[in-house]
GROMACS .gro file of C-alpha atoms in nm:
model
   80
    1MET     CA    1   2.003  -0.563   0.400
    2ILE     CA    2   1.633  -0.536   0.412
    3GLN     CA    3   1.488  -0.268   0.644
    4LEU     CA    4   1.173  -0.344   0.837
    5SER     CA    5   0.895  -0.138   0.957
    6ALA     CA    6   0.709  -0.275   1.269
    7VAL     CA    7   0.340  -0.166   1.285
    8ILE     CA    8   0.133  -0.189   1.614
    9ILE     CA    9  -0.229  -0.111   1.679
   10ALA     CA   10  -0.285   0.007   2.018
   11TYR     CA   11  -0.560   0.134   2.272
   12ASN     CA   12  -0.483   0.180   2.639
   13GLU     CA   13  -0.199  -0.059   2.641
   14GLU     CA   14   0.002   0.118   2.912
   15ARG     CA   15   0.058  -0.204   3.095
   16ASN     CA   16   0.187  -0.406   2.793
   17ILE     CA   17   0.320  -0.166   2.522
   18ALA     CA   18   0.687  -0.147   2.675
   19HIS     CA   19   0.726  -0.532   2.672
   20CYS     CA   20   0.605  -0.529   2.296
   21LEU     CA   21   0.843  -0.241   2.211
   22ASP     CA   22   1.122  -0.407   2.387
   23SER     CA   23   1.075  -0.721   2.185
   24ILE     CA   24   1.112  -0.543   1.837
   25LYS     CA   25   1.328  -0.245   1.891
   26GLU     CA   26   1.651  -0.442   1.797
   27ILE     CA   27   1.507  -0.564   1.466
   28ALA     CA   28   1.286  -0.284   1.351
   29ASP     CA   29   1.428   0.001   1.159
   30GLU     CA   30   1.099   0.188   1.208
   31ILE     CA   31   0.828   0.145   1.471
   32ILE     CA   32   0.483   0.296   1.383
   33VAL     CA   33   0.197   0.280   1.631
   34VAL     CA   34  -0.160   0.357   1.533
   35ASP     CA   35  -0.318   0.466   1.864
   36SER     CA   36  -0.710   0.495   1.898
   37PHE     CA   37  -0.677   0.792   2.122
   38SER     CA   38  -0.579   0.616   2.425
   39SER     CA   39  -0.662   0.768   2.766
   40ASP     CA   40  -0.352   0.633   2.956
   41ARG     CA   41   0.011   0.670   2.895
   42THR     CA   42   0.041   0.444   2.575
   43LYS     CA   43   0.121   0.733   2.349
   44GLU     CA   44   0.388   0.872   2.571
   45ILE     CA   45   0.543   0.528   2.636
   46CYS     CA   46   0.566   0.468   2.257
   47GLU     CA   47   0.733   0.804   2.191
   48SER     CA   48   0.992   0.736   2.456
   49TYR     CA   49   1.093   0.434   2.239
   50GLY     CA   50   1.120   0.647   1.934
   51ALA     CA   51   0.809   0.513   1.776
   52LYS     CA   52   0.616   0.733   1.535
   53VAL     CA   53   0.262   0.773   1.681
   54HIS     CA   54  -0.034   0.824   1.468
   55GLN     CA   55  -0.380   0.875   1.643
   56HIS     CA   56  -0.661   0.753   1.432
   57LYS     CA   57  -1.024   0.670   1.543
   58PHE     CA   58  -1.079   0.293   1.573
   59GLU     CA   59  -1.297   0.183   1.277
   60GLY     CA   60  -1.206  -0.182   1.308
   61HIS     CA   61  -0.894  -0.397   1.285
   62ILE     CA   62  -0.871  -0.413   0.915
   63GLN     CA   63  -0.928  -0.038   0.874
   64GLN     CA   64  -0.654   0.035   1.131
   65LYS     CA   65  -0.411  -0.194   0.958
   66ASN     CA   66  -0.498  -0.032   0.613
   67TYR     CA   67  -0.450   0.312   0.765
   68ILE     CA   68  -0.110   0.252   0.916
   69PHE     CA   69   0.035   0.040   0.628
   70ARG     CA   70   0.011   0.349   0.420
   71LYS     CA   71   0.220   0.524   0.688
   72SER     CA   72   0.502   0.270   0.686
   73PHE     CA   73   0.817   0.344   0.488
   74PHE     CA   74   0.981   0.002   0.485
   75PRO     CA   75   0.835  -0.345   0.398
   76PHE     CA   76   0.635  -0.490   0.690
   77ARG     CA   77   0.495  -0.810   0.839
   78THR     CA   78   0.177  -0.839   1.038
   79LEU     CA   79   0.210  -0.963   1.386
   80SER     CA   80  -0.162  -1.031   1.474
   0.00000   0.00000   0.00000
């Protein structure tokens, strides 16, 4: 069976991130979040779901995707 890494770019998504994580937790073997140093509870919520959270200064969407794809272990699909 193919294993899947789910990759999420986030910044101050406290209100939305749990819904996002709920929608992928059953199909993803790994959840990786690149967080641009959120000032809310985004990081803590992601960690409570078992996501690997990497904090990285936001340099643009393409740069964030390239950064986090290098951190994923399994094949990935973009959801943007």
